[in-house]
PDB file of C-alpha atoms in Angstrom:
ATOM      1  CA  MET Y 804     134.003 184.918 131.898  1.00 42.00           C
ATOM      2  CA  CYS Y 805     136.451 182.325 132.266  1.00 43.00           C
ATOM      3  CA  LYS Y 806     134.729 178.926 132.979  1.00 43.00           C
ATOM      4  CA  THR Y 807     136.711 177.083 136.290  1.00 41.00           C
ATOM      5  CA  PHE Y 808     137.798 172.986 135.229  1.00 37.00           C
ATOM      6  CA  GLY Y 809     134.736 172.201 137.092  1.00 44.00           C
ATOM      7  CA  GLU Y 810     132.313 173.750 135.579  1.00 42.00           C
ATOM      8  CA  LEU Y 811     133.502 172.119 132.380  1.00 39.00           C
ATOM      9  CA  ASN Y 812     133.204 169.301 133.187  1.00 42.00           C
ATOM     10  CA  LYS Y 813     129.650 169.562 133.981  1.00 39.00           C
ATOM     11  CA  MET Y 814     128.510 170.997 131.082  1.00 39.00           C
ATOM     12  CA  LYS Y 815     129.998 168.374 129.360  1.00 38.00           C
ATOM     13  CA  GLU Y 816     128.775 165.932 131.587  1.00 41.00           C
ATOM     14  CA  TYR Y 817     124.600 166.981 131.441  1.00 40.00           C
ATOM     15  CA  GLY Y 818     125.548 168.880 128.760  1.00 42.00           C
ATOM     16  CA  PRO Y 819     125.002 173.262 127.851  1.00 43.00           C
ATOM     17  CA  SER Y 820     121.002 172.401 127.341  1.00 43.00           C
ATOM     18  CA  SER Y 821     120.539 169.859 130.432  1.00 42.00           C
ATOM     19  CA  PRO Y 822     119.755 171.195 133.456  1.00 46.00           C
ATOM     20  CA  PRO Y 823     121.673 171.505 136.266  1.00 44.00           C
ATOM     21  CA  PRO Y 824     121.678 168.672 139.412  1.00 44.00           C
ATOM     22  CA  PRO Y 825     119.408 169.281 142.112  1.00 45.00           C
ATOM     23  CA  ALA Y 826     120.508 171.463 144.969  1.00 44.00           C
ATOM     24  CA  MET Y 827     121.358 168.643 147.772  1.00 47.00           C
ATOM     25  CA  ALA Y 828     120.993 170.905 151.204  1.00 46.00           C
ATOM     26  CA  PRO Y 829     116.942 171.647 151.190  1.00 62.00           C
ATOM     27  CA  ALA Y 830     117.116 167.342 149.691  1.00 64.00           C
ATOM     28  CA  LEU Y 831     118.623 166.263 152.917  1.00 69.00           C
ATOM     29  CA  LEU Y 832     116.609 168.491 155.329  1.00 77.00           C
ATOM     30  CA  LEU Y 833     113.530 165.813 153.899  1.00 84.00           C
ATOM     31  CA  VAL Y 834     115.915 162.912 155.611  1.00 85.00           C
ATOM     32  CA  PRO Y 835     115.339 163.681 159.295  1.00 88.00           C
ATOM     33  CA  ALA Y 836     111.467 164.278 158.323  1.00 88.00           C
ATOM     34  CA  ALA Y 837     111.484 161.146 157.168  1.00 89.00           C
ATOM     35  CA  LEU Y 838     113.530 159.504 159.201  1.00 91.00           C
ATOM     36  CA  ALA Y 839     111.594 160.624 162.140  1.00 92.00           C
ATOM     37  CA  SER Y 840     108.119 158.643 160.847  1.00 93.00           C
ATOM     38  CA  PHE Y 841     109.968 155.956 159.846  1.00 92.00           C
ATOM     39  CA  PHE Y 842     110.920 155.429 163.960  1.00 94.00           C
ATOM     40  CA  LEU Y 843     107.771 156.662 164.855  1.00 95.00           C
ATOM     41  CA  ALA Y 844     106.157 154.233 162.827  1.00 93.00           C
ATOM     42  CA  PHE Y 845     108.216 151.048 164.015  1.00 93.00           C
ATOM     43  CA  ALA Y 846     107.893 151.763 168.048  1.00 95.00           C
ATOM     44  CA  THR Y 847     104.111 152.199 167.357  1.00 96.00           C
ATOM     45  CA  GLY Y 848     103.811 148.252 165.610  1.00 93.00           C
ATOM     46  CA  VAL Y 849     106.175 147.293 168.710  1.00 94.00           C
ATOM     47  CA  GLU Y 850     102.657 149.056 170.820  1.00 96.00           C
ATOM     48  CA  PHE Y 851     100.264 147.177 168.538  1.00 96.00           C
ATOM     49  CA  VAL Y 852     102.368 143.711 168.659  1.00 95.00           C
ATOM     50  CA  CYS Y 853     101.493 144.322 172.741  1.00 95.00           C
ATOM     51  CA  PHE Y 854      98.162 145.561 172.402  1.00 95.00           C
ATOM     52  CA  THR Y 855      97.417 142.687 170.501  1.00 94.00           C
ATOM     53  CA  SER Y 856      98.792 139.737 171.098  1.00 94.00           C
ATOM     54  CA  LEU Y 857     101.503 140.320 174.492  1.00 92.00           C
ATOM     55  CA  LYS Y 858      98.883 141.606 176.850  1.00 90.00           C
ATOM     56  CA  PRO Y 859      95.523 139.503 175.911  1.00 90.00           C
ATOM     57  CA  LEU Y 860      97.974 136.028 175.989  1.00 89.00           C
ATOM     58  CA  LEU Y 861      99.832 137.074 178.983  1.00 85.00           C
ATOM     59  CA  GLY Y 862      96.659 138.885 180.810  1.00 74.00           C
ATOM     60  CA  ALA Y 863      94.360 135.518 180.390  1.00 56.00           C
ATOM     61  CA  SER Y 864      94.981 134.190 183.888  1.00 47.00           C
ATOM     62  CA  THR Y 865      94.305 137.669 185.355  1.00 48.00           C
ATOM     63  CA  ASN Y 866      90.362 138.668 184.035  1.00 51.00           C
ATOM     64  CA  LEU Y 867      87.336 137.974 186.439  1.00 52.00           C
ATOM     65  CA  GLY Y 868      85.602 134.532 187.889  1.00 54.00           C
ATOM     66  CA  PRO Y 869      82.535 133.469 185.951  1.00 53.00           C
ATOM     67  CA  ASP Y 870      80.188 134.174 188.798  1.00 57.00           C
ATOM     68  CA  ILE Y 871      80.991 138.388 188.712  1.00 67.00           C
ATOM     69  CA  ARG Y 872      80.199 138.994 184.791  1.00 74.00           C
ATOM     70  CA  GLN Y 873      77.299 140.031 183.817  1.00 80.00           C
ATOM     71  CA  ASP Y 874      75.428 137.628 181.177  1.00 83.00           C
ATOM     72  CA  TRP Y 875      75.312 139.565 178.017  1.00 87.00           C
ATOM     73  CA  LEU Y 876      70.718 141.069 177.838  1.00 87.00           C
ATOM     74  CA  THR Y 877      72.445 142.452 181.140  1.00 87.00           C
ATOM     75  CA  ALA Y 878      75.327 144.266 179.817  1.00 85.00           C
ATOM     76  CA  LEU Y 879      73.882 145.661 176.575  1.00 86.00           C
ATOM     77  CA  GLN Y 880      71.557 147.054 178.668  1.00 89.00           C
ATOM     78  CA  ASN Y 881      74.548 148.115 181.471  1.00 90.00           C
ATOM     79  CA  PRO Y 882      75.077 152.128 180.581  1.00 92.00           C
ATOM     80  CA  ASP Y 883      78.571 152.171 182.026  1.00 92.00           C
ATOM     81  CA  ILE Y 884      79.493 149.234 179.555  1.00 92.00           C
ATOM     82  CA  LEU Y 885      77.639 151.105 176.326  1.00 93.00           C
ATOM     83  CA  ALA Y 886      79.568 154.040 176.820  1.00 94.00           C
ATOM     84  CA  VAL Y 887      82.882 151.678 177.252  1.00 94.00           C
ATOM     85  CA  LEU Y 888      82.340 150.339 174.098  1.00 95.00           C
ATOM     86  CA  ALA Y 889      81.074 153.863 172.588  1.00 96.00           C
ATOM     87  CA  GLN Y 890      84.270 155.220 173.102  1.00 96.00           C
ATOM     88  CA  ASP Y 891      85.866 151.684 172.011  1.00 96.00           C
ATOM     89  CA  LEU Y 892      83.893 152.257 168.784  1.00 96.00           C
ATOM     90  CA  GLY Y 893      84.988 156.214 167.915  1.00 96.00           C
ATOM     91  CA  LEU Y 894      88.728 154.584 168.584  1.00 97.00           C
ATOM     92  CA  VAL Y 895      88.551 152.018 166.157  1.00 96.00           C
ATOM     93  CA  LEU Y 896      86.591 154.572 163.653  1.00 95.00           C
ATOM     94  CA  LEU Y 897      88.956 157.561 164.342  1.00 95.00           C
ATOM     95  CA  PHE Y 898      91.713 155.113 162.835  1.00 95.00           C
ATOM     96  CA  VAL Y 899      89.569 153.572 160.084  1.00 92.00           C
ATOM     97  CA  GLY Y 900      88.719 156.959 159.127  1.00 92.00           C
ATOM     98  CA  GLN Y 901      92.204 158.373 158.957  1.00 93.00           C
ATOM     99  CA  HIS Y 902      93.842 155.409 157.371  1.00 87.00           C
ATOM    100  CA  SER Y 903      90.605 155.073 154.673  1.00 86.00           C
ATOM    101  CA  LEU Y 904      91.216 159.626 154.232  1.00 90.00           C
ATOM    102  CA  MET Y 905      94.856 160.183 153.417  1.00 90.00           C
ATOM    103  CA  ALA Y 906      94.632 156.575 151.370  1.00 83.00           C
ATOM    104  CA  ALA Y 907      92.082 158.698 148.764  1.00 85.00           C
ATOM    105  CA  GLU Y 908      93.598 159.485 145.582  1.00 84.00           C
ATOM    106  CA  PRO Y 909      92.104 163.148 145.938  1.00 90.00           C
ATOM    107  CA  VAL Y 910      93.862 163.508 148.816  1.00 90.00           C
ATOM    108  CA  LYS Y 911      96.798 162.168 148.064  1.00 88.00           C
ATOM    109  CA  THR Y 912      97.541 164.120 144.937  1.00 89.00           C
ATOM    110  CA  TRP Y 913      96.722 167.388 147.584  1.00 91.00           C
ATOM    111  CA  MET Y 914      99.291 165.967 149.932  1.00 90.00           C
ATOM    112  CA  ALA Y 915     101.801 164.983 147.334  1.00 87.00           C
ATOM    113  CA  GLN Y 916     101.331 168.734 145.726  1.00 89.00           C
ATOM    114  CA  HIS Y 917     102.224 170.911 148.991  1.00 88.00           C
ATOM    115  CA  PHE Y 918     104.477 168.037 150.536  1.00 88.00           C
ATOM    116  CA  GLY Y 919     106.085 166.891 147.609  1.00 86.00           C
ATOM    117  CA  VAL Y 920     107.754 163.512 148.258  1.00 87.00           C
ATOM    118  CA  LEU Y 921     107.412 163.437 152.068  1.00 90.00           C
ATOM    119  CA  GLN Y 922     103.539 162.498 151.446  1.00 90.00           C
ATOM    120  CA  ARG Y 923     104.067 158.682 152.360  1.00 90.00           C
ATOM    121  CA  SER Y 924     106.590 159.396 155.127  1.00 92.00           C
ATOM    122  CA  LEU Y 925     103.065 162.148 156.515  1.00 93.00           C
ATOM    123  CA  TYR Y 926     100.608 159.474 156.146  1.00 93.00           C
ATOM    124  CA  VAL Y 927     103.253 156.560 157.530  1.00 93.00           C
ATOM    125  CA  ALA Y 928     102.919 159.064 160.750  1.00 95.00           C
ATOM    126  CA  CYS Y 929      99.278 160.459 161.049  1.00 95.00           C
ATOM    127  CA  THR Y 930      98.313 156.543 160.415  1.00 94.00           C
ATOM    128  CA  ALA Y 931     101.427 155.192 163.875  1.00 96.00           C
ATOM    129  CA  LEU Y 932      99.994 158.392 165.704  1.00 96.00           C
ATOM    130  CA  ALA Y 933      95.956 156.991 164.928  1.00 96.00           C
ATOM    131  CA  LEU Y 934      96.564 153.748 166.603  1.00 96.00           C
ATOM    132  CA  GLN Y 935      98.985 155.604 169.440  1.00 96.00           C
ATOM    133  CA  VAL Y 936      95.217 157.048 170.398  1.00 97.00           C
ATOM    134  CA  MET Y 937      93.250 153.832 169.845  1.00 96.00           C
ATOM    135  CA  MET Y 938      95.813 151.961 172.488  1.00 96.00           C
ATOM    136  CA  ARG Y 939      96.225 154.547 174.775  1.00 95.00           C
ATOM    137  CA  TYR Y 940      92.425 155.075 175.118  1.00 96.00           C
ATOM    138  CA  TRP Y 941      91.245 151.421 174.384  1.00 96.00           C
ATOM    139  CA  GLU Y 942      89.060 150.246 177.339  1.00 93.00           C
ATOM    140  CA  PRO Y 943      88.906 147.277 177.938  1.00 92.00           C
ATOM    141  CA  VAL Y 944      84.923 145.345 179.312  1.00 90.00           C
ATOM    142  CA  PRO Y 945      86.512 142.540 182.137  1.00 86.00           C
ATOM    143  CA  GLU Y 946      82.814 142.622 183.494  1.00 85.00           C
ATOM    144  CA  GLY Y 947      81.080 141.417 180.707  1.00 85.00           C
ATOM    145  CA  PRO Y 948      80.123 138.610 178.544  1.00 88.00           C
ATOM    146  CA  VAL Y 949      82.654 136.695 176.491  1.00 90.00           C
ATOM    147  CA  LEU Y 950      81.977 134.661 173.868  1.00 90.00           C
ATOM    148  CA  TRP Y 951      84.532 131.823 174.769  1.00 88.00           C
ATOM    149  CA  GLU Y 952      87.131 131.758 177.227  1.00 87.00           C
ATOM    150  CA  ALA Y 953      89.756 128.394 177.946  1.00 81.00           C
ATOM    151  CA  GLN Y 954      88.297 127.977 182.332  1.00 79.00           C
ATOM    152  CA  SER Y 955      88.828 124.546 182.558  1.00 78.00           C
ATOM    153  CA  GLU Y 956      92.390 121.982 182.293  1.00 80.00           C
ATOM    154  CA  PRO Y 957      93.866 120.417 180.238  1.00 85.00           C
ATOM    155  CA  TRP Y 958      92.032 123.976 178.310  1.00 84.00           C
ATOM    156  CA  VAL Y 959      93.185 126.238 180.336  1.00 84.00           C
ATOM    157  CA  THR Y 960      96.829 125.410 179.680  1.00 86.00           C
ATOM    158  CA  TRP Y 961      96.744 124.199 175.668  1.00 91.00           C
ATOM    159  CA  VAL Y 962      94.395 126.657 174.261  1.00 91.00           C
ATOM    160  CA  PRO Y 963      96.949 129.699 175.445  1.00 90.00           C
ATOM    161  CA  LEU Y 964     100.076 128.134 174.600  1.00 92.00           C
ATOM    162  CA  LEU Y 965      98.325 127.393 170.656  1.00 94.00           C
ATOM    163  CA  CYS Y 966      97.114 130.745 170.332  1.00 94.00           C
ATOM    164  CA  PHE Y 967     100.852 132.053 171.399  1.00 94.00           C
ATOM    165  CA  VAL Y 968     101.757 129.724 168.445  1.00 95.00           C
ATOM    166  CA  LEU Y 969      99.719 131.045 166.205  1.00 95.00           C
ATOM    167  CA  HIS Y 970     100.709 134.411 167.256  1.00 96.00           C
ATOM    168  CA  ILE Y 971     104.069 133.784 166.830  1.00 95.00           C
ATOM    169  CA  ILE Y 972     103.952 132.762 163.475  1.00 94.00           C
ATOM    170  CA  ALA Y 973     100.793 135.471 162.067  1.00 93.00           C
ATOM    171  CA  TRP Y 974     103.795 137.700 163.261  1.00 93.00           C
ATOM    172  CA  LEU Y 975     107.277 136.268 161.451  1.00 91.00           C
ATOM    173  CA  LEU Y 976     104.703 135.982 158.494  1.00 85.00           C
ATOM    174  CA  ILE Y 977     103.594 140.101 158.361  1.00 86.00           C
ATOM    175  CA  PHE Y 978     107.614 140.845 158.876  1.00 86.00           C
ATOM    176  CA  SER Y 979     108.458 138.684 156.176  1.00 81.00           C
ATOM    177  CA  ILE Y 980     105.112 139.953 153.818  1.00 76.00           C
ATOM    178  CA  LEU Y 981     106.059 143.601 154.576  1.00 77.00           C
ATOM    179  CA  LEU Y 982     110.202 143.273 153.929  1.00 75.00           C
ATOM    180  CA  VAL Y 983     108.399 141.389 150.568  1.00 71.00           C
ATOM    181  CA  PHE Y 984     107.044 144.641 149.752  1.00 71.00           C
ATOM    182  CA  ASP Y 985     109.904 146.997 149.768  1.00 73.00           C
ATOM    183  CA  TYR Y 986     109.339 148.157 153.985  1.00 77.00           C
ATOM    184  CA  PRO Y 987     111.476 151.202 153.083  1.00 81.00           C
ATOM    185  CA  GLU Y 988     108.626 151.954 150.586  1.00 81.00           C
ATOM    186  CA  LEU Y 989     106.340 151.298 151.995  1.00 80.00           C
ATOM    187  CA  MET Y 990     106.870 153.877 154.876  1.00 86.00           C
ATOM    188  CA  GLY Y 991     108.432 156.246 152.981  1.00 84.00           C
ATOM    189  CA  LEU Y 992     112.190 156.412 153.588  1.00 83.00           C
ATOM    190  CA  LYS Y 993     112.719 154.588 149.896  1.00 82.00           C
ATOM    191  CA  GLN Y 994     111.197 158.344 147.853  1.00 83.00           C
ATOM    192  CA  VAL Y 995     113.169 159.809 150.233  1.00 85.00           C
ATOM    193  CA  TYR Y 996     116.798 158.216 149.479  1.00 81.00           C
ATOM    194  CA  TYR Y 997     115.710 158.273 145.746  1.00 80.00           C
ATOM    195  CA  HIS Y 998     114.576 161.898 145.816  1.00 78.00           C
ATOM    196  CA  VAL Y 999     118.056 162.902 147.270  1.00 79.00           C
ATOM    197  CA  LEU Y1000     120.257 161.075 144.834  1.00 77.00           C
ATOM    198  CA  GLY Y1001     118.414 162.629 141.869  1.00 75.00           C
ATOM    199  CA  LEU Y1002     116.734 158.411 141.528  1.00 73.00           C
ATOM    200  CA  GLY Y1003     112.826 159.951 140.842  1.00 68.00           C
ATOM    201  CA  GLU Y1004     110.259 158.517 142.086  1.00 70.00           C
ATOM    202  CA  PRO Y1005     110.643 154.219 143.141  1.00 64.00           C
ATOM    203  CA  LEU Y1006     107.038 153.438 141.872  1.00 60.00           C
ATOM    204  CA  ALA Y1007     108.197 154.783 138.476  1.00 56.00           C
ATOM    205  CA  LEU Y1008     110.642 151.691 138.321  1.00 56.00           C
ATOM    206  CA  LYS Y1009     108.627 148.980 138.973  1.00 62.00           C
ATOM    207  CA  SER Y1010     106.372 146.610 136.218  1.00 56.00           C
ATOM    208  CA  PRO Y1011     102.845 147.925 135.448  1.00 60.00           C
ATOM    209  CA  ARG Y1012     101.749 144.781 137.338  1.00 58.00           C
ATOM    210  CA  ALA Y1013     103.770 145.450 140.552  1.00 56.00           C
ATOM    211  CA  LEU Y1014     101.861 148.491 140.017  1.00 54.00           C
ATOM    212  CA  ARG Y1015      98.477 146.841 139.658  1.00 56.00           C
ATOM    213  CA  LEU Y1016      99.030 144.700 142.351  1.00 56.00           C
ATOM    214  CA  PHE Y1017     100.259 147.706 144.116  1.00 59.00           C
ATOM    215  CA  GLU Y1018      96.600 149.583 143.808  1.00 58.00           C
ATOM    216  CA  HIS Y1019      94.559 146.849 144.471  1.00 51.00           C
ATOM    217  CA  LEU Y1020      96.574 145.343 147.512  1.00 54.00           C
ATOM    218  CA  ARG Y1021      95.928 147.547 150.310  1.00 53.00           C
ATOM    219  CA  HIS Y1022      96.580 145.650 153.108  1.00 58.00           C
ATOM    220  CA  PRO Y1023      99.184 142.565 152.297  1.00 60.00           C
ATOM    221  CA  VAL Y1024      98.784 141.236 156.065  1.00 74.00           C
ATOM    222  CA  CYS Y1025      95.219 140.351 156.146  1.00 79.00           C
ATOM    223  CA  VAL Y1026      94.606 136.645 157.229  1.00 81.00           C
ATOM    224  CA  GLU Y1027      97.443 137.588 159.625  1.00 86.00           C
ATOM    225  CA  LEU Y1028      96.229 139.934 161.165  1.00 90.00           C
ATOM    226  CA  LEU Y1029      93.302 138.421 161.397  1.00 90.00           C
ATOM    227  CA  THR Y1030      94.353 135.311 163.019  1.00 92.00           C
ATOM    228  CA  VAL Y1031      96.345 137.691 165.229  1.00 94.00           C
ATOM    229  CA  LEU Y1032      92.328 139.155 166.627  1.00 94.00           C
ATOM    230  CA  TRP Y1033      90.657 136.314 166.681  1.00 95.00           C
ATOM    231  CA  ALA Y1034      92.639 133.289 168.666  1.00 94.00           C
ATOM    232  CA  VAL Y1035      92.658 134.472 171.121  1.00 93.00           C
ATOM    233  CA  PRO Y1036      92.118 132.542 174.732  1.00 92.00           C
ATOM    234  CA  ARG Y1037      89.209 134.700 176.057  1.00 91.00           C
ATOM    235  CA  LEU Y1038      87.068 136.400 173.485  1.00 92.00           C
ATOM    236  CA  GLY Y1039      84.949 139.924 175.765  1.00 91.00           C
ATOM    237  CA  LEU Y1040      82.981 142.472 174.219  1.00 91.00           C
ATOM    238  CA  ASP Y1041      85.581 144.928 173.338  1.00 93.00           C
ATOM    239  CA  ARG Y1042      87.192 142.128 171.649  1.00 94.00           C
ATOM    240  CA  ILE Y1043      84.624 140.975 169.877  1.00 95.00           C
ATOM    241  CA  LEU Y1044      84.020 145.081 168.887  1.00 95.00           C
ATOM    242  CA  LEU Y1045      87.951 145.067 168.025  1.00 95.00           C
ATOM    243  CA  ALA Y1046      88.179 142.149 166.082  1.00 95.00           C
ATOM    244  CA  VAL Y1047      84.587 142.873 163.867  1.00 95.00           C
ATOM    245  CA  LEU Y1048      85.445 145.870 163.134  1.00 94.00           C
ATOM    246  CA  PHE Y1049      88.386 145.054 161.790  1.00 92.00           C
ATOM    247  CA  THR Y1050      87.359 141.802 159.808  1.00 90.00           C
ATOM    248  CA  LEU Y1051      84.588 144.266 157.665  1.00 89.00           C
ATOM    249  CA  TYR Y1052      87.097 146.902 157.143  1.00 87.00           C
ATOM    250  CA  LEU Y1053      89.868 145.144 155.852  1.00 83.00           C
ATOM    251  CA  GLY Y1054      87.377 142.441 154.147  1.00 78.00           C
ATOM    252  CA  LEU Y1055      86.217 145.577 152.291  1.00 75.00           C
ATOM    253  CA  ALA Y1056      89.390 146.637 151.711  1.00 63.00           C
ATOM    254  CA  HIS Y1057      91.074 143.500 150.321  1.00 58.00           C
ATOM    255  CA  GLY Y1058      91.043 143.597 146.375  1.00 53.00           C
ATOM    256  CA  LEU Y1059      92.934 141.377 144.302  1.00 49.00           C
ATOM    257  CA  ASP Y1060      90.989 139.721 141.286  1.00 48.00           C
ATOM    258  CA  GLN Y1061      92.983 136.758 139.342  1.00 54.00           C
ATOM    259  CA  GLN Y1062      95.498 138.401 137.695  1.00 55.00           C
ATOM    260  CA  ASP Y1063      97.448 139.097 140.769  1.00 53.00           C
ATOM    261  CA  LEU Y1064      96.194 136.001 142.281  1.00 55.00           C
ATOM    262  CA  ARG Y1065      98.716 135.254 138.779  1.00 62.00           C
ATOM    263  CA  TYR Y1066     101.842 137.784 139.263  1.00 58.00           C
ATOM    264  CA  LEU Y1067     101.907 137.143 143.176  1.00 58.00           C
ATOM    265  CA  ARG Y1068     102.316 132.977 141.947  1.00 65.00           C
ATOM    266  CA  ALA Y1069     104.882 134.369 139.430  1.00 66.00           C
ATOM    267  CA  GLN Y1070     106.853 136.086 142.357  1.00 61.00           C
ATOM    268  CA  LEU Y1071     106.560 133.082 144.095  1.00 63.00           C
ATOM    269  CA  GLN Y1072     107.765 130.593 142.004  1.00 70.00           C
ATOM    270  CA  LYS Y1073     110.799 133.008 140.991  1.00 69.00           C
ATOM    271  CA  LYS Y1074     112.274 133.315 144.519  1.00 60.00           C
ATOM    272  CA  LEU Y1075     111.883 129.577 145.028  1.00 67.00           C
ATOM    273  CA  GLN Y1076     114.019 129.076 141.667  1.00 73.00           C
ATOM    274  CA  LEU Y1077     116.491 131.415 143.019  1.00 70.00           C
ATOM    275  CA  LEU Y1078     116.635 129.927 146.424  1.00 66.00           C
ATOM    276  CA  ALA Y1079     117.018 126.313 144.456  1.00 70.00           C
ATOM    277  CA  ALA Y1080     119.855 127.155 142.299  1.00 68.00           C
ATOM    278  CA  PRO Y1081     123.035 125.876 143.263  1.00 64.00           C
ATOM    279  CA  HIS Y1082     125.629 128.097 144.250  1.00 54.00           C
ATOM    280  CA  ASP Y1083     128.951 128.667 142.630  1.00 51.00           C
ATOM    281  CA  GLY Y1084     130.802 127.088 145.358  1.00 49.00           C
ATOM    282  CA  ASP Y1085     128.267 123.859 145.960  1.00 48.00           C
ATOM    283  CA  ALA Y1086     128.828 123.654 141.743  1.00 45.00           C
ATOM    284  CA  GLU Y1087     132.732 122.860 142.340  1.00 42.00           C
TER     285      GLU Y1087
END
């Protein structure tokens, strides 16, 4: 049979023994799923900012007075308060369990075998859903004791303002770090994009030092997130529980060593040199 001109061009481009490029239609079906996961994660991130920053900062003046609150011994013996703390503890453990279990290598391998290039998007979507459950069912303990609280002037004015500035700086740093660490790849979009274009796995194009860093640095925003959790005008029982549990979790998950720090320092120096280099228009 005679071959068409287009078929001859394909044979010339790929060779007689090369496999043809993958069909685009099935690959394009992956894009809506990846986009849905991305938008779910983005919306959850916005809600998480409100949950961890806006609510404790803007709601600090609406708390009960010190004469209505219970002391530590009474509160920790109150079954109603203990039930609320147990519920909050279960919500945090649900998120931590999902986040850690799905990040384990056997689970990641199984997900890659069954979901392919959507493995990262599925992980991100499940993490967003776990955070949604935690935020939706979280119960504060307004009648419980507080570790600290700004109650009198000038602290009632300056402490919330200082916390607000710290939160702004911390979130700006978090967003900057996520951009530096390739936000589309963290969200699973880049994997699908590369798959649709037939470019392979994005991680395969990274240097060995970058891969080593990604293996060790599961949470690149530890210090900033801890600042958000602890720097609040009023630290009550439920907030103490949230801050302590996330501090322990982030501390256990943070595993940088000297080689990783040298790599980060080298990358930072390269970016600073690139920014400091004169542009063509400046040289003229």
